[in-house]
Amino acid sequence: MALTALHIGDLHFWKITFNPMHYLGKRLLGNSNLILRRARKFQKHLAGELIERIGALDPDYILFSGDFTTTALRCEFEQAIAAIKPLADRFPGRVLAVPGNHDRYTRRDIRRLTFEGHFGAHRPGETWPFFLQLEQGFWLIGIDGGTSNGLQAYGRLKATDLAAIRSWWDGLAEKPRRLAVLCHFPAEDPAGVLKHDRGPQFHDSRPLLDFLAETAVPAFYLHGHHHHRWLYGSPTVPNLTYLNAGAPMLRREGKRPDLGFLELRTEGEAIELAVHYQDMRTLEWSRKRVEAPRGGAYLNLQNGPEVQDADGGIA
Ligand SMILES: [Fe+2]
Ligand SMILES: [Fe+2]
């Protein structure tokens, strides 16, 4: 039995709006910033190529770790849904998604469940966190880490979510032999890597790490948020590896984005990690196998200059 899951990071569809009702509070700041930065940096017209490549690999699962939008506007969600529609049609029930902070942009977006209104079909069941058995003994936990403090955005693990995870685990007659967590925010960041390090951005997440350590099974934490692809061995949980899928459509230093994403493949007891990316000049696609780094070690998987672009806040 083999399983292939592809992990795609921050897409950040954007739309510059001129509706004054959209220009209130945080969204005004976000849109001003967007006009200056995002429109130049996120090459959304390349989404079709990315989605086509993902489909061509015929994966078992396609896992999106959030930040589909920039300011959680309906038109941005509609662009994202339209972009992934070929995958949703072809792989029903196998395209899964969690929200990022930009999909929960304002308190109103959280209250009105704007994300769920558009992406509800990409969550098994009706509640967070979700639990899905990808294959015999391999479970995926989907966590909504998105919250808003009104101006800046960060993540927070709710105590009720942690309780749900523990209760789910305790109720399983047969314990998993491996786990994957899908959550926009990482619970730990590699030291000295982030350009604008704002400190830990997934608040109250330590108990989740304690839980994963207690399970003692190989665990993979699939996240985005920091717009730079990497693997990172948890310095505190020996059985945990972080997979940061980065931002596939983000242009770096004027260069065409490489549309990269990650792959997690299992075959029996073996687990293989790989990165996919497009050559910026020839547009040829490559798949490169990568080794999970040991605890505390960081593996840069981003082609081009080593500039780590931190997401968060209104950026
Ligand atoms: Fe992001
Ligand atoms: Fe983010």
Coordinates of C-alpha atoms and ligand atoms in Angstrom, one line a residue:
M1 CA 0.0 0.0 0.0
A2 CA 1.4 3.4 -1.0
L3 CA 0.0 6.8 -0.3
T4 CA 1.0 10.2 -1.8
A5 CA -0.1 13.5 -0.2
L6 CA 0.8 16.8 -1.7
H7 CA 1.1 19.8 0.5
I8 CA 0.5 23.3 -0.9
G9 CA 1.2 26.5 0.9
D10 CA 0.0 30.2 0.9
L11 CA -1.6 31.1 -2.4
H12 CA -2.7 34.6 -1.4
F13 CA -5.2 35.4 -4.1
W14 CA -5.8 39.1 -4.1
K15 CA -8.1 41.7 -5.6
I16 CA -7.8 45.4 -5.3
T17 CA -11.2 46.7 -4.6
F18 CA -12.6 50.2 -4.9
N19 CA -15.7 49.5 -2.9
P20 CA -15.6 52.0 0.0
M21 CA -17.4 49.5 2.3
H22 CA -14.3 47.3 2.0
Y23 CA -12.0 50.1 3.1
L24 CA -12.8 50.0 6.8
G25 CA -10.2 49.6 9.6
K26 CA -7.9 46.7 9.1
R27 CA -9.0 46.1 5.5
L28 CA -8.0 49.7 4.6
L29 CA -4.5 49.0 6.0
G30 CA -4.4 45.6 4.3
N31 CA -5.5 47.0 0.9
S32 CA -3.1 49.9 1.0
N33 CA -0.3 47.5 1.7
L34 CA -1.7 45.1 -0.9
I35 CA -1.6 47.8 -3.6
L36 CA 2.1 48.5 -2.8
R37 CA 3.3 44.9 -2.4
R38 CA 1.0 41.9 -3.0
A39 CA -0.1 42.8 -6.5
R40 CA 3.5 42.8 -7.6
K41 CA 4.6 39.8 -5.6
F42 CA 1.9 37.2 -5.9
Q43 CA 1.6 36.0 -9.5
K44 CA -1.9 34.6 -9.3
H45 CA -2.0 34.2 -13.1
L46 CA 0.3 31.2 -12.7
A47 CA -2.3 29.3 -10.5
G48 CA -3.5 27.3 -13.5
E49 CA 0.0 25.9 -14.1
L50 CA 0.4 25.0 -10.5
I51 CA -3.0 23.3 -10.3
E52 CA -2.4 21.4 -13.6
R53 CA 0.9 20.0 -12.2
I54 CA -0.7 18.9 -9.0
G55 CA -3.4 17.0 -10.9
A56 CA -0.9 15.4 -13.3
L57 CA 0.8 13.8 -10.3
D58 CA -2.5 11.9 -9.5
P59 CA -2.0 12.2 -5.7
D60 CA -4.2 10.5 -3.1
Y61 CA -4.6 13.7 -1.1
I62 CA -4.0 17.4 -1.7
L63 CA -3.5 19.4 1.5
F64 CA -3.7 23.2 1.6
S65 CA -2.4 24.9 4.7
G66 CA -4.2 28.1 4.4
D67 CA -3.9 31.8 3.4
F68 CA -5.9 31.3 0.2
T69 CA -6.7 35.0 0.2
T70 CA -5.2 38.3 1.2
T71 CA -8.0 40.2 3.0
A72 CA -10.7 37.5 3.1
L73 CA -12.8 39.3 0.6
R74 CA -15.5 37.2 -1.1
C75 CA -14.0 37.9 -4.5
E76 CA -10.6 36.6 -3.3
F77 CA -12.2 33.4 -2.0
E78 CA -14.0 33.0 -5.3
Q79 CA -10.7 33.2 -7.2
A80 CA -9.3 30.6 -4.9
I81 CA -12.2 28.2 -5.3
A82 CA -12.2 28.7 -9.1
A83 CA -8.5 27.9 -9.2
I84 CA -8.7 24.6 -7.3
K85 CA -12.0 23.5 -8.9
P86 CA -10.3 21.1 -11.3
L87 CA -8.8 19.3 -8.3
A88 CA -12.0 19.4 -6.3
D89 CA -13.9 17.9 -9.3
R90 CA -11.4 15.2 -10.0
F91 CA -10.5 14.3 -6.4
P92 CA -13.7 14.6 -4.4
G93 CA -13.2 14.4 -0.7
R94 CA -9.5 14.4 -1.1
V95 CA -8.7 18.1 -1.3
L96 CA -8.5 19.3 2.3
A97 CA -7.9 22.8 3.6
V98 CA -7.5 24.7 6.8
P99 CA -7.7 28.6 7.1
G100 CA -4.8 30.9 7.5
N101 CA -4.8 34.3 9.3
H102 CA -5.5 36.1 6.0
D103 CA -8.6 33.9 5.5
R104 CA -9.8 35.1 9.0
Y105 CA -8.8 38.7 8.3
T106 CA -11.2 40.5 10.6
R107 CA -13.3 39.6 13.6
R108 CA -16.3 39.8 11.3
D109 CA -14.8 37.1 9.0
I110 CA -14.3 34.9 12.1
R111 CA -17.9 35.5 13.3
R112 CA -19.5 35.0 9.9
L113 CA -17.3 31.9 9.1
T114 CA -16.4 33.4 5.8
F115 CA -13.8 30.7 5.2
E116 CA -16.2 27.8 5.9
G117 CA -18.8 29.5 3.6
H118 CA -16.4 28.9 0.7
F119 CA -14.2 26.0 1.8
G120 CA -16.7 24.0 3.9
A121 CA -16.6 21.2 1.4
H122 CA -12.9 20.7 2.0
R123 CA -13.2 19.8 5.6
P124 CA -14.4 16.3 6.7
G125 CA -17.3 16.9 9.1
E126 CA -18.7 20.1 10.4
T127 CA -16.3 21.1 13.2
W128 CA -12.7 21.9 14.0
P129 CA -10.4 20.1 14.5
F130 CA -11.1 17.5 11.9
F131 CA -9.7 13.9 11.9
L132 CA -9.3 11.8 8.8
Q133 CA -7.6 8.4 8.3
L134 CA -5.5 8.8 5.2
E135 CA -4.6 5.2 5.1
Q136 CA -4.6 2.3 7.6
G137 CA -2.9 3.7 10.7
F138 CA -2.0 7.1 9.3
W139 CA -4.3 9.9 10.6
L140 CA -4.5 13.6 9.6
I141 CA -5.5 16.2 12.2
G142 CA -6.8 19.5 10.7
I143 CA -6.5 22.5 13.0
D144 CA -8.0 26.0 12.6
G145 CA -5.3 28.1 14.1
G146 CA -6.7 31.4 12.7
T147 CA -7.7 34.2 15.0
S148 CA -7.6 38.0 14.9
N149 CA -6.8 40.6 17.4
G150 CA -8.3 43.3 15.2
L151 CA -5.1 44.7 13.7
Q152 CA -2.4 42.1 13.6
A153 CA -3.1 38.4 13.0
Y154 CA -1.6 35.5 14.8
G155 CA -2.7 32.0 15.7
R156 CA -3.9 30.5 18.9
L157 CA -4.6 26.9 19.8
K158 CA -7.9 26.8 21.6
A159 CA -8.0 24.7 24.8
T160 CA -11.2 23.1 23.4
D161 CA -9.4 22.0 20.3
L162 CA -6.6 20.4 22.3
A163 CA -9.2 18.6 24.4
A164 CA -10.9 17.4 21.3
I165 CA -7.6 16.0 20.0
R166 CA -6.8 14.3 23.2
S167 CA -10.3 12.8 23.4
W168 CA -10.1 11.6 19.8
W169 CA -6.8 9.9 20.5
D170 CA -8.1 8.3 23.8
G171 CA -11.2 7.0 22.0
L172 CA -9.2 5.2 19.2
A173 CA -9.2 1.4 19.7
E174 CA -6.2 1.1 17.4
K175 CA -3.6 3.9 17.9
P176 CA -2.1 5.4 14.7
R177 CA 1.4 4.5 13.8
R178 CA 2.0 7.9 12.2
L179 CA 0.3 11.3 12.3
A180 CA 0.1 14.4 10.2
V181 CA -1.0 17.8 11.5
L182 CA -2.4 20.4 9.0
C183 CA -2.3 23.8 10.5
H184 CA -1.5 27.2 9.0
F185 CA 0.9 28.2 11.8
P186 CA 3.9 26.3 12.9
A187 CA 4.3 25.6 16.6
E188 CA 8.1 26.2 16.4
D189 CA 10.3 28.2 14.0
P190 CA 13.9 27.5 13.2
A191 CA 16.2 29.9 15.1
G192 CA 17.8 32.7 13.2
V193 CA 16.1 32.0 9.9
L194 CA 13.2 34.5 9.8
K195 CA 14.0 38.0 8.4
H196 CA 11.4 39.8 10.5
D197 CA 11.1 37.5 13.4
R198 CA 8.1 38.4 15.5
G199 CA 8.5 35.5 17.9
P200 CA 6.2 32.5 18.1
Q201 CA 3.0 33.2 16.2
F202 CA 0.9 30.1 17.2
H203 CA 0.1 31.0 20.8
D204 CA -0.7 28.4 23.4
S205 CA 0.6 25.6 21.1
R206 CA 3.0 24.0 23.6
P207 CA 0.4 21.5 24.8
L208 CA -0.1 20.3 21.2
L209 CA 3.7 19.6 21.1
D210 CA 3.4 17.7 24.4
F211 CA 0.6 15.6 23.0
L212 CA 2.6 14.8 19.8
A213 CA 5.6 13.8 22.0
E214 CA 3.4 11.5 24.1
T215 CA 2.1 9.7 21.0
A216 CA 5.8 8.8 20.2
V217 CA 4.8 8.0 16.6
P218 CA 6.4 9.7 13.6
A219 CA 4.5 13.0 13.2
F220 CA 4.6 15.5 10.3
Y221 CA 3.4 19.1 10.9
L222 CA 2.3 20.6 7.6
H223 CA 2.1 24.4 7.7
G224 CA 2.7 27.6 5.8
H225 CA 2.5 31.2 7.0
H226 CA 6.3 31.9 6.6
H227 CA 6.7 32.4 2.9
H228 CA 9.7 30.2 2.5
R229 CA 9.8 26.5 1.9
W230 CA 11.7 24.4 4.4
L231 CA 11.9 21.3 6.5
Y232 CA 12.7 21.6 10.2
G233 CA 13.3 19.0 12.8
S234 CA 11.5 19.9 16.0
P235 CA 14.1 20.8 18.7
T236 CA 11.8 19.6 21.5
V237 CA 9.7 16.7 20.0
P238 CA 12.1 14.0 18.7
N239 CA 9.3 12.4 16.6
L240 CA 8.2 15.6 14.9
T241 CA 9.2 17.1 11.5
Y242 CA 7.9 20.4 10.2
L243 CA 7.0 20.8 6.5
N244 CA 6.7 24.4 5.4
A245 CA 5.3 24.6 1.9
G246 CA 6.0 28.3 1.6
A247 CA 4.2 30.4 -1.0
P248 CA 4.3 28.9 -4.5
M249 CA 3.2 32.0 -6.4
L250 CA 5.4 34.5 -4.6
R251 CA 7.9 36.3 -6.8
R252 CA 11.3 36.7 -5.2
E253 CA 13.6 39.6 -6.2
G254 CA 11.9 40.0 -9.5
K255 CA 12.2 36.4 -10.6
R256 CA 9.4 34.1 -11.8
P257 CA 8.1 32.0 -8.8
D258 CA 8.9 28.3 -8.9
L259 CA 5.4 27.2 -8.0
G260 CA 6.9 24.7 -5.5
F261 CA 5.1 22.4 -3.2
L262 CA 5.9 19.4 -1.0
E263 CA 5.2 15.7 -1.1
L264 CA 4.8 13.1 1.6
R265 CA 4.8 9.5 0.4
T266 CA 4.4 6.4 2.4
E267 CA 4.9 2.8 1.3
G268 CA 4.5 0.3 4.0
E269 CA 6.8 1.4 6.8
A270 CA 8.8 3.7 4.6
I271 CA 8.1 7.5 4.5
E272 CA 9.6 9.6 1.8
L273 CA 9.6 13.4 1.6
A274 CA 10.1 15.3 -1.7
V275 CA 9.9 18.8 -3.1
H276 CA 8.4 19.7 -6.5
Y277 CA 9.3 22.9 -8.3
Q278 CA 9.5 24.5 -11.7
D279 CA 12.8 25.7 -13.3
M280 CA 12.4 29.4 -13.7
R281 CA 14.0 29.5 -17.1
T282 CA 13.1 26.2 -18.8
L283 CA 9.7 25.8 -17.0
E284 CA 10.6 22.1 -16.6
W285 CA 9.3 20.5 -13.4
S286 CA 11.5 18.6 -11.0
R287 CA 10.9 16.3 -8.1
K288 CA 13.7 16.1 -5.6
R289 CA 13.8 13.7 -2.7
V290 CA 14.8 15.2 0.6
E291 CA 15.7 13.8 4.0
A292 CA 13.9 14.8 7.2
P293 CA 16.4 16.8 9.2
R294 CA 17.4 15.8 12.7
G295 CA 16.0 17.6 15.7
G296 CA 16.8 21.4 15.6
A297 CA 18.2 21.2 12.0
Y298 CA 16.8 23.3 9.2
L299 CA 16.8 22.4 5.5
N300 CA 16.2 25.3 3.1
L301 CA 14.1 24.1 0.1
Q302 CA 13.6 27.4 -1.6
N303 CA 15.4 28.1 -4.8
G304 CA 16.9 31.5 -5.3
P305 CA 18.1 33.9 -2.7
E306 CA 18.0 33.0 0.9
V307 CA 15.5 35.6 2.0
Q308 CA 12.9 34.4 4.5
D309 CA 9.8 36.4 4.1
A310 CA 7.7 36.3 7.2
D311 CA 3.9 36.4 6.9
G312 CA 1.6 37.8 9.6
G313 CA 0.4 41.1 10.6
I314 CA -1.2 43.0 7.8
A315 CA 1.5 42.0 5.3
Ligands
FE1 FE 0.7 33.9 4.1
FE2 FE -0.3 33.5 7.3

